[in-house]
Coordinates of C-alpha atoms and ligand atoms in Angstrom, one line a residue:
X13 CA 0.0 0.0 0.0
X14 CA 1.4 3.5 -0.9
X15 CA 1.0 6.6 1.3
X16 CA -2.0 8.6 0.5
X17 CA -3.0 11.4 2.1
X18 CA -5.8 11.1 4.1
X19 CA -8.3 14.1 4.9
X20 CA -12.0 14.5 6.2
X21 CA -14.7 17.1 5.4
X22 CA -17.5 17.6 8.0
X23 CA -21.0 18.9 5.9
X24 CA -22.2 21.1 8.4
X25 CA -23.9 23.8 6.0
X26 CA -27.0 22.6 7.2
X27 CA -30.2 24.3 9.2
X28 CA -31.7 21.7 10.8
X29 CA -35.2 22.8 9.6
X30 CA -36.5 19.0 11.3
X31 CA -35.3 19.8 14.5
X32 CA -37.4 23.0 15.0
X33 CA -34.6 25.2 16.1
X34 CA -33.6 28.6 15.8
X35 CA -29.9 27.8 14.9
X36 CA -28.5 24.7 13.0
X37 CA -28.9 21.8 15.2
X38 CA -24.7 20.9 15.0
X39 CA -24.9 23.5 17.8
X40 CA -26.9 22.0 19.6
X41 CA -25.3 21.7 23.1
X42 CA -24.4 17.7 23.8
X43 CA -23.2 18.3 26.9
X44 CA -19.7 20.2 27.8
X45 CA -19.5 20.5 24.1
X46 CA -21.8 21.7 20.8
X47 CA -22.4 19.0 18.5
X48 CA -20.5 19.4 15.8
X49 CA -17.8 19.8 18.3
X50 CA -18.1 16.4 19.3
X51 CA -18.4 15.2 15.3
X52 CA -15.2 17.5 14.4
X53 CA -13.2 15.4 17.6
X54 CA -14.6 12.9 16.7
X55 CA -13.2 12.3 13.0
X56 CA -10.0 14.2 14.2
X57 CA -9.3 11.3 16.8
X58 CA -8.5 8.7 13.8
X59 CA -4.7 8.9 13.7
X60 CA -4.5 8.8 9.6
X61 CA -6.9 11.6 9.0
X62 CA -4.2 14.2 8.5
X63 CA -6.4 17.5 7.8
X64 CA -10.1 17.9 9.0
X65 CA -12.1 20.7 7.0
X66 CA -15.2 22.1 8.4
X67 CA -18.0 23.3 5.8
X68 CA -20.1 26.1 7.0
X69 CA -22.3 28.4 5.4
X70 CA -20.8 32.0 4.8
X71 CA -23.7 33.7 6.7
X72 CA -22.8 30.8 10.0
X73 CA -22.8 33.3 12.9
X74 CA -22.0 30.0 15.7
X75 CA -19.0 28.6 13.7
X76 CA -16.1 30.7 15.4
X77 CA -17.2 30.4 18.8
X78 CA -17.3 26.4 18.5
X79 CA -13.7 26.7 16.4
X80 CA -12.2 27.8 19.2
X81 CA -12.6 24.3 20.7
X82 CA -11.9 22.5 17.3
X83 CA -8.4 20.2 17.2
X84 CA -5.3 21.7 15.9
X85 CA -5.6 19.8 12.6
X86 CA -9.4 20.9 12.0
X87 CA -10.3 24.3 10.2
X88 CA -13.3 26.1 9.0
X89 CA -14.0 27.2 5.0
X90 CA -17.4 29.3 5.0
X91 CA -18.4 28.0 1.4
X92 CA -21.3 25.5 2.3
X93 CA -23.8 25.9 -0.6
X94 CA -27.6 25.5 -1.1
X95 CA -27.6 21.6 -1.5
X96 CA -25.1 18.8 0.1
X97 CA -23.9 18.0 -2.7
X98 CA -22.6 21.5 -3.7
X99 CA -21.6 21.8 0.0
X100 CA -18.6 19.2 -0.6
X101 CA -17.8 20.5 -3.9
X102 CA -17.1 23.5 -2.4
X103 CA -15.3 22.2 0.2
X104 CA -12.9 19.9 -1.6
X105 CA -12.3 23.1 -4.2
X106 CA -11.9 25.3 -1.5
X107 CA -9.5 22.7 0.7
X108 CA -6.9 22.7 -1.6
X109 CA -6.3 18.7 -2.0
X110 CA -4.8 16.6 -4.8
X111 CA -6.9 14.6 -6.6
X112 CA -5.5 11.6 -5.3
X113 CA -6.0 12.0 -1.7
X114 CA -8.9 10.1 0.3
X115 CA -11.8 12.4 1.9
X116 CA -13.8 10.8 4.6
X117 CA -17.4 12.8 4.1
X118 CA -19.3 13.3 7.2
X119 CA -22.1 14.3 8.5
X120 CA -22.2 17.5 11.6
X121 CA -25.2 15.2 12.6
X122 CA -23.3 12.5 13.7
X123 CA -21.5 13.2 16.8
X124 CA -20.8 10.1 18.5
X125 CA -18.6 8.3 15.1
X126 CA -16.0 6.2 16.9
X127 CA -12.6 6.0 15.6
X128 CA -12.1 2.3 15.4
X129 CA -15.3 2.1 12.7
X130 CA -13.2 4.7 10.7
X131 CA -10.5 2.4 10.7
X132 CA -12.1 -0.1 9.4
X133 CA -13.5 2.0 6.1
X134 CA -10.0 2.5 5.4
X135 CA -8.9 -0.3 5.8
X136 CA -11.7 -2.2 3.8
X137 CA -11.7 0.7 1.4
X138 CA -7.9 1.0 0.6
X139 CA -7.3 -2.9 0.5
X140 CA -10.2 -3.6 -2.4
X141 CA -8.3 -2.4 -5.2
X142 CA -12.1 -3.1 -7.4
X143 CA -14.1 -0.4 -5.4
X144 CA -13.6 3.1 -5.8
X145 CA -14.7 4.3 -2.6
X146 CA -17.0 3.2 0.9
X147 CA -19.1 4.0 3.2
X148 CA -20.3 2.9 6.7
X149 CA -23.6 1.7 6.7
X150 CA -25.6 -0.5 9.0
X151 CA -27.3 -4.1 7.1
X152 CA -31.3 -3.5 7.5
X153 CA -32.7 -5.4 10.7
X154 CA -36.5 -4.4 10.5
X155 CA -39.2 -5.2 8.5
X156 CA -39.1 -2.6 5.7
X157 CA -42.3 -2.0 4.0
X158 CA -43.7 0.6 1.3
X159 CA -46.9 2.8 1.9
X160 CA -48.5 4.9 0.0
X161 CA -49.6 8.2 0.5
X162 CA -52.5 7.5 2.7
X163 CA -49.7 5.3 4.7
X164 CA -51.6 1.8 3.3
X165 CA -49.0 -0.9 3.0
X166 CA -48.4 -1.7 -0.9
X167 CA -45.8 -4.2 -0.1
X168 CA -43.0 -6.0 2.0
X169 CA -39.9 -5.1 0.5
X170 CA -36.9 -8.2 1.2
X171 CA -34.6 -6.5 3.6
X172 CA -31.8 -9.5 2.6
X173 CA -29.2 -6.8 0.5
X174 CA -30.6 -3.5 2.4
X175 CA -27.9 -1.4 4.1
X176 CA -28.8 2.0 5.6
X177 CA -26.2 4.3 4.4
X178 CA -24.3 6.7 7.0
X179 CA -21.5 8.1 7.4
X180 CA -18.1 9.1 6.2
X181 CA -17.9 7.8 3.0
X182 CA -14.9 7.4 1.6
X183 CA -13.8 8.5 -1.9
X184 CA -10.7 10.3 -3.4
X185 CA -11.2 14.0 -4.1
X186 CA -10.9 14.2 -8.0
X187 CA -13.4 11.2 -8.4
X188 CA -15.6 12.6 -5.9
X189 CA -15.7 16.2 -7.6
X190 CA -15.9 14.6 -11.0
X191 CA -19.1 12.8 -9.8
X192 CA -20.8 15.4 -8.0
X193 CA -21.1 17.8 -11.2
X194 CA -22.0 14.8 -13.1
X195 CA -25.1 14.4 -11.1
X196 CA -25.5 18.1 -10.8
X197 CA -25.4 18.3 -14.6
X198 CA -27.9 15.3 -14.5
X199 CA -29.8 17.1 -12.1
X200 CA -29.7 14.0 -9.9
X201 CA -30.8 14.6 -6.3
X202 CA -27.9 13.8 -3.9
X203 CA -28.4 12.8 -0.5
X204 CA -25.0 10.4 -0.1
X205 CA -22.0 11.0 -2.0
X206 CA -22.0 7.4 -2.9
X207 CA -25.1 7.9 -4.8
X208 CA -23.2 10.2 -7.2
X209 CA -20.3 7.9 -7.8
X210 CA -22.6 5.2 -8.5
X211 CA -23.7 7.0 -11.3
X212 CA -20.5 7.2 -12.8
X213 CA -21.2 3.4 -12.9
X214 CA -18.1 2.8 -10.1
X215 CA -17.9 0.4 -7.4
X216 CA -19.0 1.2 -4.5
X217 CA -18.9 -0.7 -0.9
X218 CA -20.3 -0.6 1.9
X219 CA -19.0 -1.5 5.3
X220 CA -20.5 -2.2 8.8
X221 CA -20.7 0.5 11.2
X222 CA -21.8 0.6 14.4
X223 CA -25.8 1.3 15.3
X224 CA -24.2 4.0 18.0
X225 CA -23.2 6.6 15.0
X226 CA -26.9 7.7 14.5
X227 CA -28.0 10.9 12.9
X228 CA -28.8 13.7 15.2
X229 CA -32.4 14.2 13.2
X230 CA -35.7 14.7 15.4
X231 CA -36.4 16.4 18.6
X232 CA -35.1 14.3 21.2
X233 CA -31.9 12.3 19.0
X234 CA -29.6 14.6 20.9
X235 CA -30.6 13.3 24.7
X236 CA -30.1 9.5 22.7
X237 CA -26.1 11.0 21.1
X238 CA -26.1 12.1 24.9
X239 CA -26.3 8.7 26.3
X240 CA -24.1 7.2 23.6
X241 CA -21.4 10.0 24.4
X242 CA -21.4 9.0 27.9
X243 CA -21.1 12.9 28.8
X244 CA -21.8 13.4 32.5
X245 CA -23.8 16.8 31.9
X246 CA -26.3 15.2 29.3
X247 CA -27.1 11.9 31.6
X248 CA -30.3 12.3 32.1
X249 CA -30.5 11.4 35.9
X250 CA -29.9 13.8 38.6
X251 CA -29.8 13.8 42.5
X252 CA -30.6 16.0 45.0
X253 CA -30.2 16.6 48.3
X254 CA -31.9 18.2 51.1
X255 CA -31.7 19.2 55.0
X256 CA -34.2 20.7 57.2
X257 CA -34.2 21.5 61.0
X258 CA -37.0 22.9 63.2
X259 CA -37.4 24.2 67.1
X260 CA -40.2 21.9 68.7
X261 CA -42.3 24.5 71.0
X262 CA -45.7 24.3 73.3
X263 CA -49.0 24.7 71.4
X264 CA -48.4 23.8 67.7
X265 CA -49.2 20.8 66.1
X266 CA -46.7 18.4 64.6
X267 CA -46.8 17.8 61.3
X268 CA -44.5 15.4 59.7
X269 CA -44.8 14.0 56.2
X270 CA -47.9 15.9 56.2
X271 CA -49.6 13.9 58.8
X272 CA -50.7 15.1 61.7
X273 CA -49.0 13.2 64.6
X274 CA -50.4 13.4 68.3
X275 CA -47.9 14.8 70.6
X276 CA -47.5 17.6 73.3
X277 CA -45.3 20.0 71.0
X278 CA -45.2 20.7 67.5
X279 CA -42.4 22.3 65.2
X280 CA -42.2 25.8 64.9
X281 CA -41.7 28.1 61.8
X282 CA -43.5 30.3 59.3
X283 CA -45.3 27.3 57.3
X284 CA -46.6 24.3 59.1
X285 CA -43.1 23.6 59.7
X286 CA -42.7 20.1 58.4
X287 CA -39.3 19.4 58.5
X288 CA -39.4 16.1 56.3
X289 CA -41.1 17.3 53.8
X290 CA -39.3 20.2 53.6
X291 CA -35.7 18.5 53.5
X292 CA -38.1 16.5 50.6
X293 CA -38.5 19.6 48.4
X294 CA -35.3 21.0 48.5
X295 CA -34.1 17.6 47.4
X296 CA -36.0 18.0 44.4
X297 CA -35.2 21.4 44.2
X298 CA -31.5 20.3 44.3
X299 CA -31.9 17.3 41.6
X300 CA -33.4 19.9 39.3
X301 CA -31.0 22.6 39.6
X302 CA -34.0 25.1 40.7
X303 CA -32.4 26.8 44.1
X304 CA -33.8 26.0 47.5
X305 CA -37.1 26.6 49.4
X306 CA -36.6 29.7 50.6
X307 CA -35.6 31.3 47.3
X308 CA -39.7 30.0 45.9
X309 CA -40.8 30.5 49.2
X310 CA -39.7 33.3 51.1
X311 CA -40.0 33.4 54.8
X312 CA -40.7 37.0 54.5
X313 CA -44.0 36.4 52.4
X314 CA -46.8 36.5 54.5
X315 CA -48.4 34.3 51.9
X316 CA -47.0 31.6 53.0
X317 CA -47.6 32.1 56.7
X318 CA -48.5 28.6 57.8
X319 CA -48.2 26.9 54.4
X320 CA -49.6 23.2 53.8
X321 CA -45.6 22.2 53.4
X322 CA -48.0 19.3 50.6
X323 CA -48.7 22.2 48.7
X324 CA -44.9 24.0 48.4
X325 CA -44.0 19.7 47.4
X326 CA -46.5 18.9 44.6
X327 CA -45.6 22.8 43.2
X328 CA -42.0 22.1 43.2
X329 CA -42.3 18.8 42.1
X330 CA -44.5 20.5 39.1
X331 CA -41.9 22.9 38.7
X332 CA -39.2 20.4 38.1
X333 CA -42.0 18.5 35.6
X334 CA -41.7 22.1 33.8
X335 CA -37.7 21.5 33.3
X336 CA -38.6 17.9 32.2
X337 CA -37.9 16.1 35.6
X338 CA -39.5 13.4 37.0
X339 CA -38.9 11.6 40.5
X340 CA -37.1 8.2 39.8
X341 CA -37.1 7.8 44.2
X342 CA -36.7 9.3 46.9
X343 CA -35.1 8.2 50.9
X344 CA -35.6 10.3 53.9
X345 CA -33.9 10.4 57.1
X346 CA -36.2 11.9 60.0
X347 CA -33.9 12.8 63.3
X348 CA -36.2 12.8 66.5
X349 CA -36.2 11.6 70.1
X350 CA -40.4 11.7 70.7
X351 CA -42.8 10.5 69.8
X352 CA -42.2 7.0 68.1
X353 CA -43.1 7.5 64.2
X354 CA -42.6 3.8 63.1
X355 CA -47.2 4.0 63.8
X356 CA -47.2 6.9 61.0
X357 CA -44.6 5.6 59.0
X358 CA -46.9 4.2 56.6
X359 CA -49.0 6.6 56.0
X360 CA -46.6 9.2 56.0
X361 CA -44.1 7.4 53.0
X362 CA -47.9 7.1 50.9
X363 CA -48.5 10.7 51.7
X364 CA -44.9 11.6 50.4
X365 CA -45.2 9.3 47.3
X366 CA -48.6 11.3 46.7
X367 CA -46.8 14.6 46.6
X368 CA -44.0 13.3 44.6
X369 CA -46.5 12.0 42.2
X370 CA -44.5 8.2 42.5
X371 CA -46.0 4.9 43.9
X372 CA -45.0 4.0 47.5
X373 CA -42.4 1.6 46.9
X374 CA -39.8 4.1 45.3
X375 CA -40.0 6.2 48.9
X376 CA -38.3 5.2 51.7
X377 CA -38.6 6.6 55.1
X378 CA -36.3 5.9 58.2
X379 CA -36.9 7.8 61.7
X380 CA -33.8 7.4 64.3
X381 CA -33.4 9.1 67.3
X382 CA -30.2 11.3 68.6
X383 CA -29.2 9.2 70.9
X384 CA -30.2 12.1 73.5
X385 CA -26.8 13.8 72.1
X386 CA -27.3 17.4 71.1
X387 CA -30.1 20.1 71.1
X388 CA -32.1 17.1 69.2
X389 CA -31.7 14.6 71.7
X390 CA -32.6 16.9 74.2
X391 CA -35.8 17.5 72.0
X392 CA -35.4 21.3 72.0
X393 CA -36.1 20.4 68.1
X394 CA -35.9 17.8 64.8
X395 CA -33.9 17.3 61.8
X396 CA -35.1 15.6 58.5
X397 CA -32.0 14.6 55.6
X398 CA -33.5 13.8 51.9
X399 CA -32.1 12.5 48.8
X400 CA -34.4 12.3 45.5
X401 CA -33.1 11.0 42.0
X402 CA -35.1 12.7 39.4
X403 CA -34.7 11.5 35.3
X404 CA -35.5 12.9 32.3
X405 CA -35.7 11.0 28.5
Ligands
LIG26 MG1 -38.1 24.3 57.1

């Protein structure tokens, strides 16, 4: 095998009209890094690819601030064009390669590519002297049938020699050029670059990838790329903690879990003073990023001058819902001397689950005393410790 040079072009000239978004989805925020940051690291990280070039539209407002966290041997050229196909043209022109030298085409949309599947286009590509070029693609494992318009099924079509086509595809740059204006000339629509070199009636193979390199394509893809990425800050599971004390005093009632428990003091404080389900809520409050009870609820508002604590819980809870959090469980520690709780217990985890809008088995309640140590095992007062996991998909 003779050296060739080996480059990559990343088509992100695109607008992401499917996704709905303002700006094109490659930069969409996958965590610590945009999307097509990921993709451009991505391609970068095979060891051959000497030269990554970064297509953009000229009018691409996003593309310098994301550069800034491209590899050193990545670079922008702001001569995307109206369709794919004239995307690439223009990059390859505008790149400055040889002919002769291999370009790996990929997609912005496909951010979590792994180097080793690279490696293995090149290496099935450059050792099958009868193809011209490859691509990754993925054999077809459903059922693939054909509708018409009114989404009847017409037929089954055999799935046996179907292969999804992704991304890169391999081809050298002169061949590639030469078969892009051919189909532009043709007027052919191009949505691969294989499909143009197949009409210049080359070989053409294709090569198993791996499922994980999906296209970033519909609302939601991104939190799926997340998972694949394994990036911390797109996981979508959070936890949360929470801590709560409160002076027991003569003539209140004690609430606890938002039960009423008989007993010769109660908790004192602005709101009905439940310490459990207060240490609850800021756990919530902590799993979905939203501040503490006191910021939502200010002691200093008389509005909430003996608050049902239920009622601050189920509208936290909803306000987590809002950011797209839901309570996966939740396990409370209440800290008292008197009275026993282990008779309320019950009903106090089904009240909880209630509020947190989960069944009873995914809350867990445990009461221990202080061991008469401290101002709580002297009973001057109580202490509640929460943790809630929240998730989001
Ligand atoms: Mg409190």
């Amino acid at each position: 095998m003779t050296s060739v040079r080996m480059t990559a072009l990343v088509c992100a000239a695109g607008v992401g009209a499917r996704m709905g978004l303002d700006r094109a989805k490659q930069y969409l925020r996958l965590g610590s890094r945009t999307m097509l940051e990921h993709t451009v690291h991505a391609i970068a990280s095979v060891e051959r690819v000497d030269d990554v070039v970064v297509v953009v539209s000229a009018e691409d407002a996003y593309v310098d601030e994301a550069a800034a966290h491209f590899p050193a041997k990545a670079r922008v050229l702001k001569v995307g064009g109206a369709t794919r196909a004239e995307t690439v043209q223009n990059g390859i022109a505008a790149a400055g390669w040889p002919a002769d030298a291999w370009v790996l085409v990929h997609d912005a949309a496909r951010p979590c590519l792994r180097a080793a599947e690279v490696d293995h286009l090149i290496d099935e590509v450059l050792g099958d002297d009868a193809v011209a070029g490859g691509i990754l693609a993925l054999p077809m494992t459903d059922t693939v049938k054909r509708a018409d318009e009114r989404r009847r099924i017409l037929e089954t079509v055999p799935r046996k020699d179907l292969w999804r086509a992704a991304t890169p595809q391999l081809f050298r740059a002169g061949i590639l050029s030469e078969a892009l204006s051919a189909a532009q000339a043709a007027g052919a629509e191009v949505t691969d670059e294989a499909s143009a070199v197949e009409h210049l009636g080359l070989a053409v193979k294709v090569v198993s990838g791996r499922p994980t390199n999906l296209k970033v394509t519909h609302p939601g893809d991104e939190r799926i790329a997340g998972l694949i990425l394994g990036d911390a800050a797109v996981m979508p599971i959070r936890v949360g903690q929470g801590y709560d004390s409160h002076r027991l005093v003569e003539g209140r009632p004690l609430i606890l879990g938002g039960i009423e428990i008989p007993f010769e003091k109660g908790l004192d404080g602005h709101s009905d003073a439940d310490v459990l389900l207060h240490a609850v809520t800021d756990a919530v409050l902590g799993a979905a990023a939203l501040g503490d009870i006191g910021r939502h609820f200010p002691p200093s508002d008389p509005k909430w001058k003996g608050a049902d604590s239920g009622k601050l819980l189920e509208a936290v809870v909803r306000l987590a819902k809002e950011k797209g959090w839901s309570v996966v469980n939740a396990d409370a520690t209440l800290v008292c001397e008197r009275p026993k709780i282990a008779p309320h217990a019950e009903k106090m985890r089904g009240n909880v689950a209630r509020l947190l809008g989960v069944s009873p088995e995914v809350v867990n309640l445990k009461a221990k005393t202080n061991e008469k140590m401290d101002d709580v095992g002297r009973e001057a007062g109580m202490m509640a410790h929460a943790v809630v996991l929240m998730c989001r998909m």
